[in-house]
Coordinates of C-alpha atoms in Angstrom, one line a residue:
M115 CA -12.8 49.2 -5.0
A116 CA -11.2 46.5 -2.8
D117 CA -8.1 44.8 -4.2
Y118 CA -8.9 41.8 -6.5
N119 CA -8.5 38.6 -4.5
P120 CA -8.6 35.4 -7.4
T121 CA -9.9 33.1 -4.7
R122 CA -11.1 29.7 -5.8
P123 CA -12.7 26.8 -3.6
Q124 CA -10.0 25.2 -1.5
Y125 CA -10.6 21.8 -3.0
D126 CA -9.5 23.1 -6.4
V127 CA -6.5 25.0 -5.3
H128 CA -5.1 22.2 -2.9
S129 CA -6.1 19.1 -4.9
E130 CA -5.4 19.0 -8.5
L131 CA -6.9 15.5 -9.8
W132 CA -6.6 13.6 -12.8
T133 CA -8.8 10.7 -13.5
F134 CA -8.6 7.5 -15.1
Q135 CA -10.8 8.9 -18.0
D136 CA -8.7 12.2 -18.3
A137 CA -5.6 9.9 -18.9
V138 CA -7.6 7.9 -21.6
D139 CA -8.8 10.9 -23.3
H140 CA -5.4 12.3 -23.2
L141 CA -3.8 9.1 -25.0
L142 CA -6.6 8.8 -27.6
D143 CA -5.9 12.6 -28.4
C144 CA -2.3 12.3 -28.4
E145 CA -2.2 9.4 -31.0
G146 CA -5.4 10.8 -33.0
M147 CA -7.3 7.6 -32.3
D148 CA -11.0 7.5 -32.4
N149 CA -12.9 6.5 -29.3
T150 CA -13.5 2.9 -30.5
E151 CA -13.6 -0.1 -28.0
L152 CA -10.0 -1.5 -29.1
N153 CA -8.5 2.1 -29.0
V154 CA -9.9 2.5 -25.5
R155 CA -8.7 -1.0 -24.3
H156 CA -5.1 0.0 -25.9
A157 CA -5.2 3.3 -23.7
K158 CA -6.4 1.5 -20.7
R159 CA -3.6 -1.3 -21.0
A160 CA -1.0 1.3 -21.6
I161 CA -2.3 3.6 -18.7
L162 CA -2.1 0.6 -16.2
R163 CA 1.4 -0.5 -17.2
A164 CA 2.6 2.9 -16.7
Y165 CA 0.9 3.4 -13.3
R166 CA 2.3 0.0 -12.2
D167 CA 5.8 0.9 -13.2
L168 CA 5.6 4.6 -12.1
P169 CA 6.8 3.8 -8.5
N170 CA 9.6 1.5 -9.5
N171 CA 11.2 4.4 -11.6
H172 CA 12.0 6.7 -8.6
S173 CA 11.8 6.6 -5.0
W174 CA 8.7 9.1 -4.9
N175 CA 8.2 11.1 -1.5
Y176 CA 4.5 11.0 -2.3
Y177 CA 4.4 7.0 -2.0
K178 CA 6.3 7.0 1.4
R179 CA 4.0 6.0 4.2
R180 CA 4.8 5.6 8.0
F181 CA 3.8 1.9 9.0
G182 CA 3.5 0.5 12.6
F183 CA 2.4 -2.7 14.0
A184 CA 2.8 -4.7 17.3
T185 CA 4.1 -8.2 17.5
A186 CA 2.3 -11.1 19.3
A187 CA 3.7 -12.5 22.6
Q188 CA 4.6 -16.1 22.7
Q189 CA 2.5 -18.6 24.3
T190 CA 3.4 -21.3 27.0
S191 CA 0.2 -21.7 29.1
S192 CA -1.1 -25.0 29.7
T193 CA -0.1 -28.1 27.8
I194 CA -0.6 -30.1 24.8
T195 CA -1.2 -33.4 23.2
Y196 CA -0.7 -34.5 19.7
D197 CA -2.8 -37.1 17.9
H198 CA -0.9 -38.0 14.7
T199 CA -3.4 -40.4 13.2
G200 CA -6.4 -42.5 13.8
G201 CA -8.3 -40.0 16.2
A202 CA -10.9 -37.5 15.7
S203 CA -8.9 -35.9 12.7
E204 CA -5.4 -36.5 11.4
R205 CA -2.4 -34.5 12.8
L206 CA -4.7 -32.9 15.7
L207 CA -2.9 -30.9 18.3
T208 CA -5.1 -30.3 21.3
L209 CA -4.6 -27.6 24.1
A210 CA -5.3 -29.0 27.7
S211 CA -6.7 -25.6 28.9
G212 CA -7.0 -22.0 27.5
S213 CA -7.4 -21.2 24.0
W214 CA -5.5 -20.9 20.4
P215 CA -5.4 -17.5 18.9
T216 CA -7.7 -17.6 16.0
D217 CA -4.9 -16.4 13.4
A218 CA -2.9 -19.5 14.7
S219 CA -2.3 -20.9 11.0
L220 CA 0.3 -17.8 10.8
Y221 CA 2.2 -19.1 14.0
R222 CA 4.7 -21.9 14.4
I223 CA 4.9 -24.2 17.6
I224 CA 7.9 -25.8 19.2
I225 CA 7.8 -29.3 20.6
S226 CA 10.7 -30.8 22.1
D227 CA 13.0 -28.1 20.4
R228 CA 11.5 -28.8 16.9
H229 CA 9.5 -25.8 15.0
Y230 CA 6.4 -27.0 13.3
P231 CA 4.1 -25.0 11.1
I232 CA 0.6 -24.6 11.9
Q233 CA -1.7 -25.7 8.9
T234 CA -5.1 -24.8 10.2
Y235 CA -7.1 -23.5 13.1
E236 CA -9.9 -25.7 14.0
S237 CA -11.4 -24.5 17.3
T238 CA -10.3 -22.7 20.5
S239 CA -8.6 -25.8 21.8
T240 CA -7.6 -27.7 18.4
L241 CA -5.3 -27.1 15.6
T242 CA -3.9 -29.4 12.7
L243 CA -0.3 -29.5 11.9
N244 CA 1.2 -29.5 8.5
Q245 CA 1.3 -32.6 6.5
N246 CA 4.7 -32.6 5.6
D247 CA 6.4 -31.2 8.8
N248 CA 5.1 -32.6 12.4
P249 CA 6.2 -34.9 15.1
G250 CA 5.6 -38.1 12.8
A251 CA 4.1 -39.9 16.1
D252 CA 1.8 -39.1 19.0
V253 CA 2.9 -36.7 21.6
A254 CA 1.9 -37.6 25.2
A255 CA -0.5 -35.4 27.0
G256 CA 0.9 -32.9 29.4
T257 CA 3.9 -31.9 27.0
S258 CA 5.2 -28.4 27.3
Y259 CA 5.3 -26.2 24.1
T260 CA 6.1 -22.8 22.7
L261 CA 3.6 -21.0 20.3
Y262 CA 5.1 -18.0 18.4
R263 CA 4.3 -15.7 15.3
S264 CA 7.5 -14.7 13.5
S265 CA 5.9 -13.2 10.3
Y266 CA 3.7 -10.1 10.0
V267 CA 2.1 -9.5 6.6
L268 CA 3.0 -5.8 5.0
P269 CA 0.1 -3.8 3.7
V270 CA -1.4 -4.5 0.2
G271 CA 0.8 -2.6 -2.5
T272 CA 4.0 -2.4 -0.3
R273 CA 7.0 -2.1 -2.7
R274 CA 9.7 -1.5 -0.5
M275 CA 10.4 -1.0 3.3
H276 CA 13.1 1.3 5.0
R277 CA 14.8 0.2 7.8
L278 CA 12.7 -1.2 10.6
F279 CA 12.7 0.1 14.2
D280 CA 12.0 -1.1 17.6
V281 CA 10.0 1.3 19.1
T282 CA 10.1 -0.1 22.5
G283 CA 13.8 -0.3 22.5
D284 CA 14.6 2.7 20.7
Y285 CA 16.9 0.8 18.2
P286 CA 17.0 -0.3 14.3
L287 CA 16.9 -4.0 13.4
Y288 CA 19.3 -5.6 11.4
K289 CA 18.5 -6.4 7.8
F290 CA 18.9 -10.3 7.4
S291 CA 19.0 -12.5 4.2
S292 CA 16.5 -15.2 4.2
E293 CA 19.3 -17.6 5.1
E294 CA 20.5 -15.6 8.2
Q295 CA 16.9 -15.1 9.3
N296 CA 16.1 -19.0 9.2
A297 CA 19.6 -19.7 10.7
T298 CA 19.2 -17.2 13.5
T299 CA 15.7 -18.6 14.5
S300 CA 17.4 -22.4 14.6
Y301 CA 20.2 -20.9 16.6
Y302 CA 18.2 -19.2 19.4
D303 CA 15.9 -22.5 19.5
S304 CA 13.3 -20.4 21.0
P305 CA 11.6 -16.9 20.9
S306 CA 13.4 -13.9 22.4
T307 CA 14.1 -10.5 21.3
P308 CA 14.2 -9.9 17.6
I309 CA 17.8 -8.5 16.5
G310 CA 17.0 -8.5 12.8
Y311 CA 14.4 -9.2 10.1
D312 CA 13.8 -10.2 6.6
I313 CA 11.4 -9.2 3.9
R314 CA 9.7 -12.1 1.9
S315 CA 7.0 -14.1 1.0
T316 CA 5.6 -16.4 3.4
G317 CA 3.2 -18.3 1.1
D318 CA 0.4 -17.2 3.5
Y319 CA -0.9 -14.4 1.2
F320 CA -1.3 -13.9 -2.6
N321 CA 1.0 -11.3 -4.0
Q322 CA 2.0 -9.8 -0.4
M323 CA 5.4 -9.7 1.3
S324 CA 6.0 -10.1 5.2
V325 CA 8.3 -8.9 7.9
V326 CA 9.9 -12.2 9.1
F327 CA 12.0 -11.7 12.6
G328 CA 14.9 -13.5 13.8
P329 CA 14.7 -14.7 16.3
P330 CA 11.1 -14.7 16.6
P331 CA 9.5 -12.3 19.2
S332 CA 8.8 -13.6 22.6
S333 CA 6.9 -10.5 23.6
S334 CA 4.5 -8.0 22.3
K335 CA 6.6 -5.0 21.2
N336 CA 6.0 -2.1 18.7
Y337 CA 7.8 -1.3 15.4
E338 CA 7.9 1.1 12.7
A339 CA 9.2 1.7 9.6
I340 CA 8.5 3.7 6.2
L341 CA 7.1 2.0 3.3
E342 CA 7.1 2.8 -0.4
M343 CA 3.5 2.2 -1.5
S344 CA 1.9 1.4 -4.9
P345 CA -0.7 3.9 -5.9
R346 CA -4.4 3.2 -5.3
P347 CA -5.6 0.9 -7.9
L348 CA -7.5 2.2 -11.1
L349 CA -10.8 0.1 -11.3
T350 CA -13.2 2.4 -12.6
Q351 CA -12.4 4.3 -16.1
E352 CA -15.9 6.2 -16.4
I353 CA -19.5 6.0 -15.3
N354 CA -21.8 8.7 -16.9
S355 CA -25.1 6.9 -17.5
A356 CA -26.7 8.3 -14.3
T357 CA -27.9 11.6 -13.1
A358 CA -27.0 12.7 -9.4
S359 CA -28.9 14.7 -6.8
T360 CA -27.2 15.9 -3.4
V361 CA -28.5 17.2 -0.1
G362 CA -25.4 18.4 1.9
T363 CA -22.8 15.5 1.7
A364 CA -25.4 12.8 0.8
L365 CA -25.4 11.7 -2.9
T366 CA -28.3 10.1 -4.6
M367 CA -27.8 8.5 -8.2
G368 CA -30.7 8.2 -10.6
A369 CA -29.6 4.6 -11.5
S370 CA -28.0 1.6 -9.5
V371 CA -24.5 2.2 -10.8
L372 CA -22.5 2.5 -7.4
D373 CA -20.3 -0.4 -5.9
T374 CA -20.0 -0.3 -2.2
V375 CA -16.4 -1.1 -2.4
R376 CA -14.8 -0.2 -5.5
H377 CA -16.1 3.4 -5.6
V378 CA -15.3 4.5 -2.3
G379 CA -12.4 7.0 -3.0
S380 CA -13.5 7.5 -6.7
V381 CA -14.0 11.3 -8.0
I382 CA -17.6 12.4 -9.2
R383 CA -17.8 15.4 -11.3
F384 CA -21.1 17.3 -11.5
N385 CA -22.7 19.5 -14.2
T386 CA -24.8 21.7 -12.0
S387 CA -26.9 23.2 -14.9
G388 CA -28.0 20.4 -16.9
T389 CA -28.4 16.5 -17.4
T390 CA -25.5 16.2 -20.0
A391 CA -22.6 14.1 -18.6
P392 CA -19.5 16.6 -17.6
T393 CA -16.2 16.0 -19.2
S394 CA -12.7 17.5 -17.9
I395 CA -12.0 21.0 -18.8
I396 CA -10.4 19.9 -22.1
G397 CA -13.6 17.8 -23.1
G398 CA -14.2 14.4 -24.4
P399 CA -15.2 12.6 -27.5
G400 CA -18.6 13.9 -27.4
G401 CA -17.5 17.6 -27.1
L402 CA -17.0 19.8 -24.2
Q403 CA -19.1 20.1 -21.1
A404 CA -16.7 20.8 -18.4
Y405 CA -17.6 19.9 -15.0
D406 CA -18.7 22.5 -12.3
E407 CA -17.8 20.8 -9.3
Q408 CA -16.2 17.8 -8.4
R409 CA -16.0 15.7 -5.0
I410 CA -14.4 12.5 -3.5
I411 CA -16.9 9.5 -2.6
T412 CA -16.1 8.8 0.8
A413 CA -18.8 6.0 1.6
V414 CA -21.1 4.0 -0.5
S415 CA -24.4 2.5 1.0
S416 CA -26.1 1.2 -2.0
G417 CA -26.0 1.1 -5.7
T418 CA -27.7 4.4 -5.5
G419 CA -26.7 6.1 -2.0
A420 CA -23.2 7.5 -1.2
T421 CA -21.6 10.0 1.0
L422 CA -19.3 13.1 -0.4
D423 CA -16.1 14.4 1.1
S424 CA -18.0 18.0 1.3
A425 CA -21.0 19.5 0.2
L426 CA -21.7 21.3 -3.0
P427 CA -22.0 25.0 -2.8
S428 CA -26.0 24.4 -3.5
N429 CA -27.8 21.0 -3.6
I430 CA -28.4 19.8 -7.0
S431 CA -31.3 17.7 -8.4
T432 CA -31.0 15.3 -11.1
K433 CA -28.1 16.6 -12.8
G434 CA -25.5 15.1 -15.1
A435 CA -22.4 13.5 -13.2
T436 CA -19.4 11.0 -14.3
I437 CA -17.6 8.9 -11.9
S438 CA -13.9 7.9 -12.6
D439 CA -10.9 6.9 -10.3
P440 CA -8.4 9.5 -9.5
L441 CA -4.6 9.0 -10.5
D442 CA -2.9 8.5 -7.1
L443 CA 0.0 10.7 -7.9
E444 CA 1.4 14.0 -6.9
Y445 CA 0.1 16.4 -9.7
H446 CA 2.9 19.2 -9.8
S447 CA 5.8 16.7 -10.2
M448 CA 4.7 13.2 -11.2
L449 CA 1.8 13.9 -13.8
T450 CA 3.9 14.9 -16.9
Y451 CA 6.3 11.9 -16.4
F452 CA 3.4 9.6 -15.9
L453 CA 1.9 10.8 -19.3
R454 CA 5.1 10.3 -21.0
I455 CA 5.6 6.9 -19.9
A456 CA 1.8 6.0 -20.9
E457 CA 2.5 7.4 -24.2
A458 CA 5.3 5.1 -24.8
E459 CA 3.6 2.2 -23.5
L460 CA 0.6 2.9 -26.1
A461 CA 3.2 3.5 -28.8
R462 CA 4.4 0.0 -28.0
L463 CA 1.0 -1.6 -27.8
V464 CA 0.2 -0.3 -31.3
K465 CA 3.7 -1.1 -32.8
A466 CA 4.4 2.6 -33.5
Q467 CA 7.7 3.5 -35.3
D468 CA 8.8 6.1 -32.5
V469 CA 8.8 3.9 -29.5
Q470 CA 12.5 4.5 -28.9
E471 CA 12.2 8.1 -29.1
R472 CA 9.2 8.3 -26.5
D473 CA 11.2 6.2 -24.2
V474 CA 13.9 8.7 -24.6
T475 CA 11.3 11.6 -23.9
A476 CA 10.1 9.7 -20.8
A477 CA 13.8 9.3 -19.4
M478 CA 14.4 13.1 -19.8
T479 CA 11.2 14.2 -18.3
L480 CA 11.8 11.7 -15.1
Q481 CA 15.0 13.7 -14.5
M482 CA 13.0 16.6 -14.1
A483 CA 10.1 15.1 -12.3
A484 CA 12.7 13.8 -9.9
A485 CA 14.1 17.1 -9.2
A486 CA 10.5 18.5 -8.6
D487 CA 10.1 15.7 -6.4
L488 CA 12.8 17.1 -4.1
K489 CA 10.4 18.9 -1.6
D490 CA 12.8 20.3 1.0
V491 CA 15.6 22.5 -0.5
T492 CA 17.0 23.5 3.0
S493 CA 20.9 23.1 2.8
S494 CA 22.2 20.2 4.8
H495 CA 25.4 22.1 5.7
T496 CA 23.7 24.6 8.1
G497 CA 26.1 23.8 11.0
V498 CA 23.3 22.4 12.8
S499 CA 23.5 18.5 13.4
P500 CA 20.3 16.5 13.2
I501 CA 21.1 14.5 16.1
P502 CA 22.8 15.0 19.4
F503 CA 26.5 14.9 19.0
H504 CA 26.7 12.7 22.2
L505 CA 24.6 9.7 23.0
R506 CA 24.4 8.5 26.5
D507 CA 24.3 5.0 25.4
W508 CA 28.0 5.5 24.2
S509 CA 29.4 6.8 27.3
A510 CA 28.9 7.5 30.9
V511 CA 29.8 11.0 30.8
P512 CA 27.0 13.4 31.2
D513 CA 25.9 15.5 28.3
E514 CA 26.2 18.7 30.1
T515 CA 30.0 17.9 30.8
I516 CA 30.7 17.1 27.0
S517 CA 28.7 20.4 25.9
S518 CA 30.5 22.7 28.3
S519 CA 33.8 21.8 27.6

């Protein structure tokens, strides 16, 4: 007979997944706790705390993402009039011709060498200036201006940003302190080519940081950086109150249990032979009914309709299914450490006596996890320089002359 080849579906081989519900079951089992409402709430709190702290405890490769964006060019076309009070509305700034950008509330405007924040966008031709920072008196028609944007919000969940590069000019920018960035903007007095940036909250968005340039950009340029992100939020612990049917990648639930936003990206597990809600391969409080297949929900059209990332081997009709959010972590290096810090958080919540011991265990596990997170074991001393040893920007001598000597 042919050699035995233990193949399994590609999804299982390459995407080991633990879910929110798997983690809850683990903590309840670990502590010998019954599946009561209070115990489940304790377990969920512990998981969410550990999940929040996980990216803070090590610079995981899994959470590093490329981020690119383009700056907005300054606007100087036409002229403005400013009516401080008594007009159609208070502090009204009117553009003689053309239009303001719809996101003008993120911009500032220079009038007579003073920089003023925009409070609100009113229409294509009118803006309202900030109540506490404005010219203080009318500005006559025909006055020139410069409108610019210096801050650009980072994606939700950004924790850290590595060095920012000007893709257009091929150079890294200097990291300013907040004071240096503000001083640079004041010193240059008008938009130019940014030489540096700061990372801070500008007050425009809740719980989000922004890149703030100094000086503000005068033209549209492209920038790139590596961000360290937070994991995908955990919102759904488990839904097991509906059956499921599939035709190819089309999913139909037996009851309206899906949310068109929060369940995109969730894991759905199927019992392809019966209506009993499937569990993990370990089982749950009601026993063991290990799932036969699992897929990712890629889109939700209604409370009962969704799309899967790939079809099941065979279509199913009215079979048991459970839905839970995946733990957004790299299974092989990060999961064990995550479970150790979740166990320590649960012990802290229930005021167990061995909290310190669990913290020590978690710290030891972190060392092993960090070592496993080293994905490239190539020696850095191979005799090959990662960049050319001679850069043209530093000398007028051709590379060929340097290399042949």
